C-alpha cells in the first residue's frame, strides 16, 4: 500500500499512462530509449481522435510556384485591361453608396457631352496643326494629347470614383476615346502605302512612310499615356476632390447631358450649311459612335480572356466603315454637297468616336508583354486588311480615285 501511495503522489490523477511499479525497476537508460521510441501521449491521443489528419510536416502550406505566380499576374493584368471603360467599383476602393454600374443612366448619358467635346477638340487641333510645310502629321498631336489625358484619368480612377463615378467614364471613354481615333490612323497608314498624295517617290519610300506613321504614333501614344499617369501620381497628393454631389446636382448633370445631345440636332438643322462638314455633322454622330464603342467594350471585353475583344471589334468595325465612307467620297461621280457633308460627319463623328487609340494604348500598357505585342499586331494588321479589302477594289477597278471628289 505504501508503494501505491507513493506512486499516486508522484503521478497524480489525470496523468496519461503512469508507470507501474515494475516499470520503476527498469534501468534509466532502457527507459529513456523506450520513451524516445514511443510517441508523445498527447500525439497518441490526438491520432486516435483524428486518424485521418496527416502529420505536421505534410500539412504545412507550400509556397506557390513560379508558374502559379505568373498565372495570377496575367489574370490581374487582363482584368485591368478589360475593365478600363467600366466605372470605378469596389475593386478600385470606391465606397459602396456611390458606386455606379456600367448600364446606369448617368453613365450612359454623360458620354454625350464628353464625346461632343472630344470630337470638337480633335477637329480643332487638326486644323491648328495643318499648315504648309508642316513637319509632323496633325493626327499625331491628337493621339498624344488624348493619351496624356487618358493616363491622368487612369491614375485618378479611385478618387474620381469616390467623387462621381460617371465622370471617370466620361473623361476616359467619352472624351479621350473620342479625341483619339484608330480608324483615321489606319487610313493614313494605308494612304502612305499607296502614295495617295501622288508624291514622286519609290515604293521603298512608301513603305518607310507607312512604317513611320505606324511606329511613331504607337510609341508617342504609349509614352504620352505613361507621362500622364506619372504627372497625376505626382499631383495626386496635392489634389482635393469635392464631396459626392447631392441628388439634385446629379439629376441636373444627367438631364443637361441628354439636352446637350438634342442641341446637336438643332445645330445641324439650323446653323448655316457651310458648318456641316466642318463640325455640326460630326458632333451629330459623335455620341452614337462613342456609345457603340462603350457598349461593345462592356459586353465583349470580359467574355474573352485572350484579348480585349470589345475594343478590337469597335476599332476594326469603325475602320471598315471609314474606308467605305472614304470610297463614297472618292467616287468618279460625286454626291451632292449635303450628302458629302453627312459622309464627312460619319467619318469624323461616328467612325472617329467609335474607334480609339487612347483605350487601345491603355490596354496595351496593362496587358503582359506577350499579350500586348499580340494585341497591337492583330489590331494593326486587321485594320490594314480591312482598308485593303474595302478601298483596294474601288481603286483597282477605277470606280474611285485616290483623292476625295466630294465638294462641300
Tab-separated table of C-alpha atoms in Angstrom:
chain	number	residue	atom	x	y	z
A	1	UNK	CA	0.000	0.000	0.000
A	2	UNK	CA	2.798	2.377	0.849
A	3	UNK	CA	4.285	1.783	-2.662
A	4	UNK	CA	0.920	2.518	-4.294
A	5	UNK	CA	0.537	5.673	-2.211
A	6	UNK	CA	3.966	6.872	-3.180
A	7	UNK	CA	3.147	6.260	-6.867
A	8	UNK	CA	-0.095	8.199	-6.600
A	9	UNK	CA	1.763	11.108	-5.093
A	10	UNK	CA	4.391	11.058	-7.843
A	11	UNK	CA	1.804	10.649	-10.635
A	12	UNK	CA	-1.430	12.446	-9.728
A	13	UNK	CA	-4.807	11.737	-11.285
A	14	UNK	CA	-5.088	12.745	-14.942
A	15	UNK	CA	-1.561	11.733	-15.902
A	16	UNK	CA	-1.573	9.689	-19.088
A	17	UNK	CA	-0.238	6.117	-18.690
A	18	UNK	CA	1.554	6.386	-15.329
A	19	UNK	CA	4.279	3.802	-14.995
A	20	UNK	CA	3.734	0.736	-12.852
A	21	UNK	CA	5.972	-0.437	-10.058
A	22	UNK	CA	7.501	-2.961	-12.358
A	23	UNK	CA	8.492	-0.245	-14.829
A	24	UNK	CA	10.137	1.656	-11.974
A	25	UNK	CA	12.656	-1.123	-11.624
A	26	UNK	CA	13.718	-0.717	-15.262
A	27	UNK	CA	17.143	0.836	-15.661
A	28	UNK	CA	17.123	4.545	-16.589
A	29	UNK	CA	18.977	4.011	-19.880
A	30	UNK	CA	16.369	1.484	-21.130
A	31	UNK	CA	13.502	3.698	-20.047
A	32	UNK	CA	14.987	6.650	-21.918
A	33	UNK	CA	15.391	4.570	-25.075
A	34	UNK	CA	11.806	3.320	-24.783
A	35	UNK	CA	10.466	6.835	-24.293
A	36	UNK	CA	12.381	8.067	-27.350
A	37	UNK	CA	10.879	5.322	-29.470
A	38	UNK	CA	7.293	5.920	-28.281
A	39	UNK	CA	5.235	8.926	-29.470
A	40	UNK	CA	4.171	11.574	-27.033
A	41	UNK	CA	0.987	10.658	-25.133
A	42	UNK	CA	-0.801	13.709	-26.450
A	43	UNK	CA	0.146	12.750	-30.019
A	44	UNK	CA	-1.262	9.245	-29.471
A	45	UNK	CA	-4.493	10.667	-28.130
A	46	UNK	CA	-4.895	13.168	-30.990
A	47	UNK	CA	-4.211	10.462	-33.579
A	48	UNK	CA	-6.839	8.219	-32.005
A	49	UNK	CA	-9.382	11.034	-32.202
A	50	UNK	CA	-8.384	12.119	-35.724
A	51	UNK	CA	-6.883	9.157	-37.542
A	52	UNK	CA	-7.066	10.858	-40.977
A	53	UNK	CA	-5.164	14.023	-40.025
A	54	UNK	CA	-1.712	14.000	-41.632
A	55	UNK	CA	1.410	14.885	-39.767
A	56	UNK	CA	2.552	18.459	-39.154
A	57	UNK	CA	5.104	18.233	-41.943
A	58	UNK	CA	2.508	17.240	-44.548
A	59	UNK	CA	0.000	19.998	-43.689
A	60	UNK	CA	2.495	22.835	-43.955
A	61	UNK	CA	1.412	25.052	-46.899
A	62	UNK	CA	3.747	25.001	-49.819
A	63	UNK	CA	4.850	28.240	-51.472
A	64	UNK	CA	3.292	28.952	-54.903
A	65	UNK	CA	5.344	28.015	-57.889
A	66	UNK	CA	6.610	30.487	-60.464
A	67	UNK	CA	4.002	29.305	-62.957
A	68	UNK	CA	1.211	29.942	-60.460
A	69	UNK	CA	2.549	33.420	-59.713
A	70	UNK	CA	2.776	34.224	-63.423
A	71	UNK	CA	-0.773	32.960	-63.959
A	72	UNK	CA	-2.081	35.188	-61.163
A	73	UNK	CA	-0.218	38.209	-62.530
A	74	UNK	CA	-1.511	37.529	-66.031
A	75	UNK	CA	-5.089	37.254	-64.746
A	76	UNK	CA	-4.777	40.550	-62.860
A	77	UNK	CA	-3.278	42.336	-65.874
A	78	UNK	CA	-6.040	41.014	-68.099
A	79	UNK	CA	-8.701	42.121	-65.610
A	80	UNK	CA	-7.315	45.658	-65.516
A	81	UNK	CA	-7.250	45.860	-69.312
A	82	UNK	CA	-10.793	44.538	-69.597
A	83	UNK	CA	-12.277	46.995	-67.101
A	84	UNK	CA	-10.736	50.272	-68.288
A	85	UNK	CA	-14.064	51.534	-69.651
A	86	UNK	CA	-16.097	50.448	-66.631
A	87	UNK	CA	-17.000	52.948	-63.899
A	88	UNK	CA	-14.922	52.575	-60.716
A	89	UNK	CA	-16.231	49.965	-58.289
A	90	UNK	CA	-15.206	48.100	-55.141
A	91	UNK	CA	-12.025	46.775	-56.765
A	92	UNK	CA	-10.723	50.346	-57.026
A	93	UNK	CA	-11.585	51.115	-53.401
A	94	UNK	CA	-14.772	53.068	-54.083
A	95	UNK	CA	-17.265	53.259	-51.255
A	96	UNK	CA	-20.465	51.268	-51.673
A	97	UNK	CA	-23.094	54.092	-51.653
A	98	UNK	CA	-21.504	55.968	-54.590
A	99	UNK	CA	-20.812	53.059	-56.950
A	100	UNK	CA	-22.327	53.210	-60.438
A	101	UNK	CA	-22.837	50.213	-62.689
A	102	UNK	CA	-21.929	50.177	-66.418
A	103	UNK	CA	-25.515	50.478	-67.677
A	104	UNK	CA	-26.726	53.126	-65.234
A	105	UNK	CA	-28.404	56.066	-66.953
A	106	UNK	CA	-25.966	58.740	-65.659
A	107	UNK	CA	-23.034	56.741	-67.035
A	108	UNK	CA	-24.689	56.356	-70.439
A	109	UNK	CA	-25.863	59.947	-70.831
A	110	UNK	CA	-22.672	61.590	-69.602
A	111	UNK	CA	-20.896	60.107	-72.611
A	112	UNK	CA	-22.825	62.562	-74.824
A	113	UNK	CA	-21.166	65.858	-73.822
A	114	UNK	CA	-17.820	64.126	-73.393
A	115	UNK	CA	-17.876	62.744	-76.940
A	116	UNK	CA	-19.024	66.096	-78.341
A	117	UNK	CA	-16.152	67.963	-76.700
A	118	UNK	CA	-13.778	65.192	-77.732
A	119	UNK	CA	-14.575	65.360	-81.435
A	120	UNK	CA	-14.559	69.174	-81.417
A	121	UNK	CA	-11.124	69.133	-79.777
A	122	UNK	CA	-9.861	66.685	-82.389
A	123	UNK	CA	-11.132	68.737	-85.316
A	124	UNK	CA	-9.795	71.957	-83.836
A	125	UNK	CA	-6.374	70.532	-83.066
A	126	UNK	CA	-6.075	69.025	-86.542
A	127	UNK	CA	-6.992	72.371	-88.084
A	128	UNK	CA	-4.343	74.149	-85.994
A	129	UNK	CA	-1.664	71.588	-86.890
A	130	UNK	CA	-2.414	71.624	-90.648
A	131	UNK	CA	-0.325	74.258	-92.413
A	132	UNK	CA	2.056	74.417	-95.373
A	133	UNK	CA	5.458	72.924	-94.651
A	134	UNK	CA	4.375	71.014	-91.550
A	135	UNK	CA	6.929	68.544	-90.215
A	136	UNK	CA	4.593	66.428	-88.067
A	137	UNK	CA	1.356	64.935	-89.338
A	138	UNK	CA	-1.567	66.601	-87.487
A	139	UNK	CA	-3.116	63.395	-86.185
A	140	UNK	CA	-0.050	62.735	-84.027
A	141	UNK	CA	-0.845	65.744	-81.813
A	142	UNK	CA	-4.365	64.428	-81.360
A	143	UNK	CA	-3.263	60.948	-80.314
A	144	UNK	CA	-0.593	62.268	-77.949
A	145	UNK	CA	-2.909	64.699	-76.167
A	146	UNK	CA	-5.707	62.167	-75.828
A	147	UNK	CA	-3.394	59.504	-74.398
A	148	UNK	CA	-1.851	62.018	-71.991
A	149	UNK	CA	-5.272	62.881	-70.552
A	150	UNK	CA	-6.140	59.182	-70.536
A	151	UNK	CA	-3.123	58.463	-68.337
A	152	UNK	CA	-4.271	61.125	-65.884
A	153	UNK	CA	-7.752	59.621	-65.772
A	154	UNK	CA	-6.460	56.118	-65.145
A	155	UNK	CA	-4.329	57.268	-62.219
A	156	UNK	CA	-7.234	59.207	-60.699
A	157	UNK	CA	-9.745	56.396	-61.125
A	158	UNK	CA	-10.274	55.824	-57.402
A	159	UNK	CA	-10.692	59.485	-56.349
A	160	UNK	CA	-12.887	60.167	-59.372
A	161	UNK	CA	-14.998	57.152	-58.448
A	162	UNK	CA	-15.415	58.397	-54.892
A	163	UNK	CA	-16.347	61.840	-56.223
A	164	UNK	CA	-18.693	60.891	-59.098
A	165	UNK	CA	-18.200	57.603	-60.958
A	166	UNK	CA	-19.788	58.618	-64.291
A	167	UNK	CA	-17.271	61.441	-64.565
A	168	UNK	CA	-14.428	58.907	-64.884
A	169	UNK	CA	-16.141	57.112	-67.770
A	170	UNK	CA	-16.978	60.430	-69.409
A	171	UNK	CA	-13.355	61.587	-69.187
A	172	UNK	CA	-11.650	58.389	-70.360
A	173	UNK	CA	-14.127	56.571	-72.589
A	174	UNK	CA	-16.068	59.625	-73.718
A	175	UNK	CA	-13.615	62.494	-74.114
A	176	UNK	CA	-10.265	60.725	-74.628
A	177	UNK	CA	-11.816	57.927	-76.672
A	178	UNK	CA	-13.436	60.474	-78.998
A	179	UNK	CA	-10.421	62.765	-79.136
A	180	UNK	CA	-8.178	59.950	-80.376
A	181	UNK	CA	-9.126	57.826	-83.357
A	182	UNK	CA	-7.912	54.452	-84.573
A	183	UNK	CA	-9.686	54.469	-87.944
A	184	UNK	CA	-8.136	57.713	-89.223
A	185	UNK	CA	-4.734	56.428	-88.119
A	186	UNK	CA	-5.250	53.281	-90.191
A	187	UNK	CA	-6.366	55.326	-93.206
A	188	UNK	CA	-3.247	57.487	-93.014
A	189	UNK	CA	-1.081	54.374	-92.954
A	190	UNK	CA	-2.872	52.889	-95.942
A	191	UNK	CA	-2.614	56.158	-97.882
A	192	UNK	CA	1.125	56.082	-97.210
A	193	UNK	CA	1.420	52.554	-98.664
A	194	UNK	CA	-0.374	53.533	-101.879
A	195	UNK	CA	1.116	57.063	-102.045
A	196	UNK	CA	-2.305	58.664	-102.184
A	197	UNK	CA	-0.690	62.099	-102.177
A	198	UNK	CA	0.959	61.411	-105.528
A	199	UNK	CA	4.481	62.279	-104.374
A	200	UNK	CA	7.387	61.490	-106.727
A	201	UNK	CA	8.917	58.656	-104.713
A	202	UNK	CA	9.544	54.932	-104.986
A	203	UNK	CA	7.787	52.066	-103.267
A	204	UNK	CA	10.576	51.837	-100.706
A	205	UNK	CA	9.782	55.343	-99.501
A	206	UNK	CA	6.077	54.489	-99.401
A	207	UNK	CA	6.859	51.565	-97.116
A	208	UNK	CA	9.101	53.729	-94.937
A	209	UNK	CA	6.325	56.319	-94.654
A	210	UNK	CA	3.757	53.734	-93.599
A	211	UNK	CA	6.088	52.136	-91.075
A	212	UNK	CA	6.994	55.557	-89.707
A	213	UNK	CA	3.380	56.621	-89.180
A	214	UNK	CA	2.641	53.291	-87.512
A	215	UNK	CA	5.590	53.177	-85.142
A	216	UNK	CA	5.741	56.869	-84.264
A	217	UNK	CA	2.036	57.023	-83.434
A	218	UNK	CA	2.175	53.899	-81.288
A	219	UNK	CA	5.299	54.980	-79.410
A	220	UNK	CA	4.044	58.525	-78.890
A	221	UNK	CA	0.694	57.243	-77.639
A	222	UNK	CA	2.247	54.855	-75.119
A	223	UNK	CA	4.758	57.480	-73.987
A	224	UNK	CA	2.084	60.141	-73.535
A	225	UNK	CA	-0.063	57.697	-71.578
A	226	UNK	CA	2.804	56.895	-69.190
A	227	UNK	CA	3.679	60.585	-68.861
A	228	UNK	CA	0.110	61.499	-67.962
A	229	UNK	CA	-0.018	58.696	-65.404
A	230	UNK	CA	3.208	59.902	-63.766
A	231	UNK	CA	2.065	63.532	-63.720
A	232	UNK	CA	-1.163	62.521	-61.984
A	233	UNK	CA	0.797	60.431	-59.482
A	234	UNK	CA	2.893	63.459	-58.517
A	235	UNK	CA	-0.114	65.774	-58.314
A	236	UNK	CA	-2.408	63.338	-56.515
A	237	UNK	CA	-1.214	64.253	-53.037
A	238	UNK	CA	-1.949	67.936	-53.747
A	239	UNK	CA	-5.393	67.452	-55.265
A	240	UNK	CA	-8.549	67.822	-53.230
A	241	UNK	CA	-11.738	66.424	-54.695
A	242	UNK	CA	-15.124	67.770	-53.691
A	243	UNK	CA	-17.635	65.672	-51.827
A	244	UNK	CA	-20.102	63.396	-53.558
A	245	UNK	CA	-22.680	65.726	-55.190
A	246	UNK	CA	-26.202	65.816	-53.760
A	247	UNK	CA	-29.089	64.217	-55.578
A	248	UNK	CA	-30.345	67.371	-57.296
A	249	UNK	CA	-26.922	68.078	-58.805
A	250	UNK	CA	-26.628	64.519	-60.072
A	251	UNK	CA	-30.068	64.689	-61.696
A	252	UNK	CA	-29.237	68.076	-63.212
A	253	UNK	CA	-25.999	66.744	-64.728
A	254	UNK	CA	-27.814	63.784	-66.247
A	255	UNK	CA	-30.584	65.982	-67.656
A	256	UNK	CA	-28.183	68.514	-69.142
A	257	UNK	CA	-26.183	65.719	-70.763
A	258	UNK	CA	-29.249	64.475	-72.599
A	259	UNK	CA	-30.277	68.001	-73.613
A	260	UNK	CA	-26.803	68.692	-74.960
A	261	UNK	CA	-27.101	65.900	-77.489
A	262	UNK	CA	-30.530	67.151	-78.541
A	263	UNK	CA	-28.849	70.501	-79.137
A	264	UNK	CA	-26.518	68.898	-81.703
A	265	UNK	CA	-29.543	68.024	-83.829
A	266	UNK	CA	-30.688	71.641	-83.710
A	267	UNK	CA	-27.250	72.966	-84.627
A	268	UNK	CA	-27.114	70.703	-87.662
A	269	UNK	CA	-30.547	71.754	-88.854
A	270	UNK	CA	-30.486	75.482	-88.187
A	271	UNK	CA	-26.868	76.613	-88.478
A	272	UNK	CA	-25.603	77.521	-91.967
A	273	UNK	CA	-24.847	74.572	-94.239
A	274	UNK	CA	-21.172	75.538	-94.538
A	275	UNK	CA	-20.659	74.408	-90.934
A	276	UNK	CA	-21.962	70.905	-91.509
A	277	UNK	CA	-18.884	69.276	-92.955
A	278	UNK	CA	-16.669	71.219	-90.547
A	279	UNK	CA	-18.318	70.417	-87.224
A	280	UNK	CA	-22.095	70.124	-86.934
A	281	UNK	CA	-22.382	66.817	-88.791
A	282	UNK	CA	-19.505	65.384	-86.755
A	283	UNK	CA	-20.991	66.288	-83.366
A	284	UNK	CA	-24.323	64.881	-84.531
A	285	UNK	CA	-22.778	61.413	-84.914
A	286	UNK	CA	-20.226	61.630	-82.101
A	287	UNK	CA	-22.406	60.327	-79.278
A	288	UNK	CA	-23.744	57.297	-81.223
A	289	UNK	CA	-20.168	56.347	-82.084
A	290	UNK	CA	-18.872	56.652	-78.521
A	291	UNK	CA	-21.919	54.835	-77.141
A	292	UNK	CA	-21.460	51.955	-79.599
A	293	UNK	CA	-17.825	51.570	-78.568
A	294	UNK	CA	-18.699	51.676	-74.883
A	295	UNK	CA	-21.422	49.039	-75.212
A	296	UNK	CA	-19.150	46.755	-77.236
A	297	UNK	CA	-16.434	47.113	-74.600
A	298	UNK	CA	-18.759	46.325	-71.696
A	299	UNK	CA	-20.406	43.403	-73.488
A	300	UNK	CA	-17.345	41.688	-75.005
A	301	UNK	CA	-14.164	42.632	-73.146
A	302	UNK	CA	-14.805	40.366	-70.160
A	303	UNK	CA	-16.096	37.413	-72.183
A	304	UNK	CA	-12.806	36.526	-73.831
A	305	UNK	CA	-9.594	36.385	-71.818
A	306	UNK	CA	-7.290	36.302	-74.831
A	307	UNK	CA	-7.698	39.914	-75.954
A	308	UNK	CA	-9.948	42.925	-75.241
A	309	UNK	CA	-12.353	41.827	-77.958
A	310	UNK	CA	-14.804	44.687	-77.410
A	311	UNK	CA	-12.274	47.410	-78.176
A	312	UNK	CA	-10.820	45.342	-81.014
A	313	UNK	CA	-14.277	44.919	-82.566
A	314	UNK	CA	-15.022	48.632	-82.284
A	315	UNK	CA	-11.707	49.616	-83.880
A	316	UNK	CA	-11.956	47.191	-86.782
A	317	UNK	CA	-15.650	47.900	-87.404
A	318	UNK	CA	-15.019	51.633	-87.372
A	319	UNK	CA	-12.039	51.273	-89.701
A	320	UNK	CA	-14.132	49.305	-92.176
A	321	UNK	CA	-16.931	51.872	-92.097
A	322	UNK	CA	-14.500	54.748	-92.514
A	323	UNK	CA	-12.947	53.015	-95.513
A	324	UNK	CA	-16.399	52.604	-97.077
A	325	UNK	CA	-17.313	56.261	-96.476
A	326	UNK	CA	-13.936	57.304	-97.876
A	327	UNK	CA	-14.648	55.343	-101.054
A	328	UNK	CA	-18.060	57.007	-101.372
A	329	UNK	CA	-16.395	60.408	-101.075
A	330	UNK	CA	-13.896	59.487	-103.800
A	331	UNK	CA	-16.228	58.127	-106.472
A	332	UNK	CA	-15.851	59.396	-110.001
A	333	UNK	CA	-19.402	60.728	-109.848
A	334	UNK	CA	-19.578	62.698	-106.593
A	335	UNK	CA	-22.689	63.098	-104.453
A	336	UNK	CA	-24.454	66.320	-103.555
A	337	UNK	CA	-22.934	68.702	-101.038
A	338	UNK	CA	-25.428	67.705	-98.324
A	339	UNK	CA	-24.623	64.024	-98.816
A	340	UNK	CA	-20.908	64.752	-98.786
A	341	UNK	CA	-21.333	66.674	-95.519
A	342	UNK	CA	-23.151	63.722	-93.978
A	343	UNK	CA	-20.398	61.369	-95.128
A	344	UNK	CA	-17.780	63.663	-93.601
A	345	UNK	CA	-19.784	63.765	-90.378
A	346	UNK	CA	-19.901	59.975	-90.302
A	347	UNK	CA	-16.122	59.826	-90.844
A	348	UNK	CA	-15.195	62.420	-88.238
A	349	UNK	CA	-18.050	61.821	-85.828
A	350	UNK	CA	-19.252	58.239	-85.848
A	351	UNK	CA	-16.112	56.432	-87.029
A	352	UNK	CA	-13.793	58.798	-85.194
A	353	UNK	CA	-15.612	58.228	-81.891
A	354	UNK	CA	-16.311	54.544	-82.497
A	355	UNK	CA	-12.573	53.871	-82.730
A	356	UNK	CA	-9.982	54.923	-80.182
A	357	UNK	CA	-6.241	54.943	-79.653
A	358	UNK	CA	-6.291	56.052	-76.005
A	359	UNK	CA	-8.132	52.969	-74.721
A	360	UNK	CA	-6.127	50.822	-77.137
A	361	UNK	CA	-2.864	52.163	-75.684
A	362	UNK	CA	-4.109	51.760	-72.111
A	363	UNK	CA	-4.979	48.126	-72.761
A	364	UNK	CA	-1.538	47.500	-74.258
A	365	UNK	CA	0.006	49.041	-71.143
A	366	UNK	CA	-1.963	46.817	-68.767
A	367	UNK	CA	-1.511	43.543	-70.645
A	368	UNK	CA	1.554	41.358	-70.267
A	369	UNK	CA	4.400	41.777	-72.712
A	370	UNK	CA	3.448	38.892	-75.000
A	371	UNK	CA	-0.286	39.641	-74.919
A	372	UNK	CA	0.368	43.327	-75.538
A	373	UNK	CA	2.509	42.662	-78.616
A	374	UNK	CA	-0.019	40.194	-79.970
A	375	UNK	CA	-2.909	42.595	-79.370
A	376	UNK	CA	-1.120	45.517	-81.030
A	377	UNK	CA	-0.095	43.473	-84.061
A	378	UNK	CA	-3.534	41.897	-84.533
A	379	UNK	CA	-5.291	45.267	-84.266
A	380	UNK	CA	-2.889	46.965	-86.660
A	381	UNK	CA	-2.927	44.047	-89.112
A	382	UNK	CA	-6.713	43.689	-89.182
A	383	UNK	CA	-7.072	47.431	-89.653
A	384	UNK	CA	-4.852	47.355	-92.732
A	385	UNK	CA	-6.557	44.252	-94.095
A	386	UNK	CA	-9.948	45.945	-93.812
A	387	UNK	CA	-8.604	49.029	-95.606
A	388	UNK	CA	-7.197	46.845	-98.355
A	389	UNK	CA	-10.413	44.867	-98.816
A	390	UNK	CA	-12.641	47.957	-98.943
A	391	UNK	CA	-10.539	50.620	-100.667
A	392	UNK	CA	-8.367	48.366	-102.825
A	393	UNK	CA	-11.054	47.029	-105.222
A	394	UNK	CA	-12.505	50.520	-105.715
A	395	UNK	CA	-9.096	51.878	-106.733
A	396	UNK	CA	-8.102	48.912	-108.884
A	397	UNK	CA	-11.371	48.907	-110.829
A	398	UNK	CA	-11.184	52.656	-111.399
A	399	UNK	CA	-14.535	53.403	-109.747
A	400	UNK	CA	-12.853	55.644	-107.147
A	401	UNK	CA	-9.874	57.956	-107.112
A	402	UNK	CA	-7.003	58.405	-104.695
A	403	UNK	CA	-8.216	61.850	-103.713
A	404	UNK	CA	-11.625	62.905	-102.447
A	405	UNK	CA	-14.021	64.120	-105.147
A	406	UNK	CA	-16.740	65.364	-102.796
A	407	UNK	CA	-17.251	69.111	-102.587
A	408	UNK	CA	-18.928	70.932	-99.735
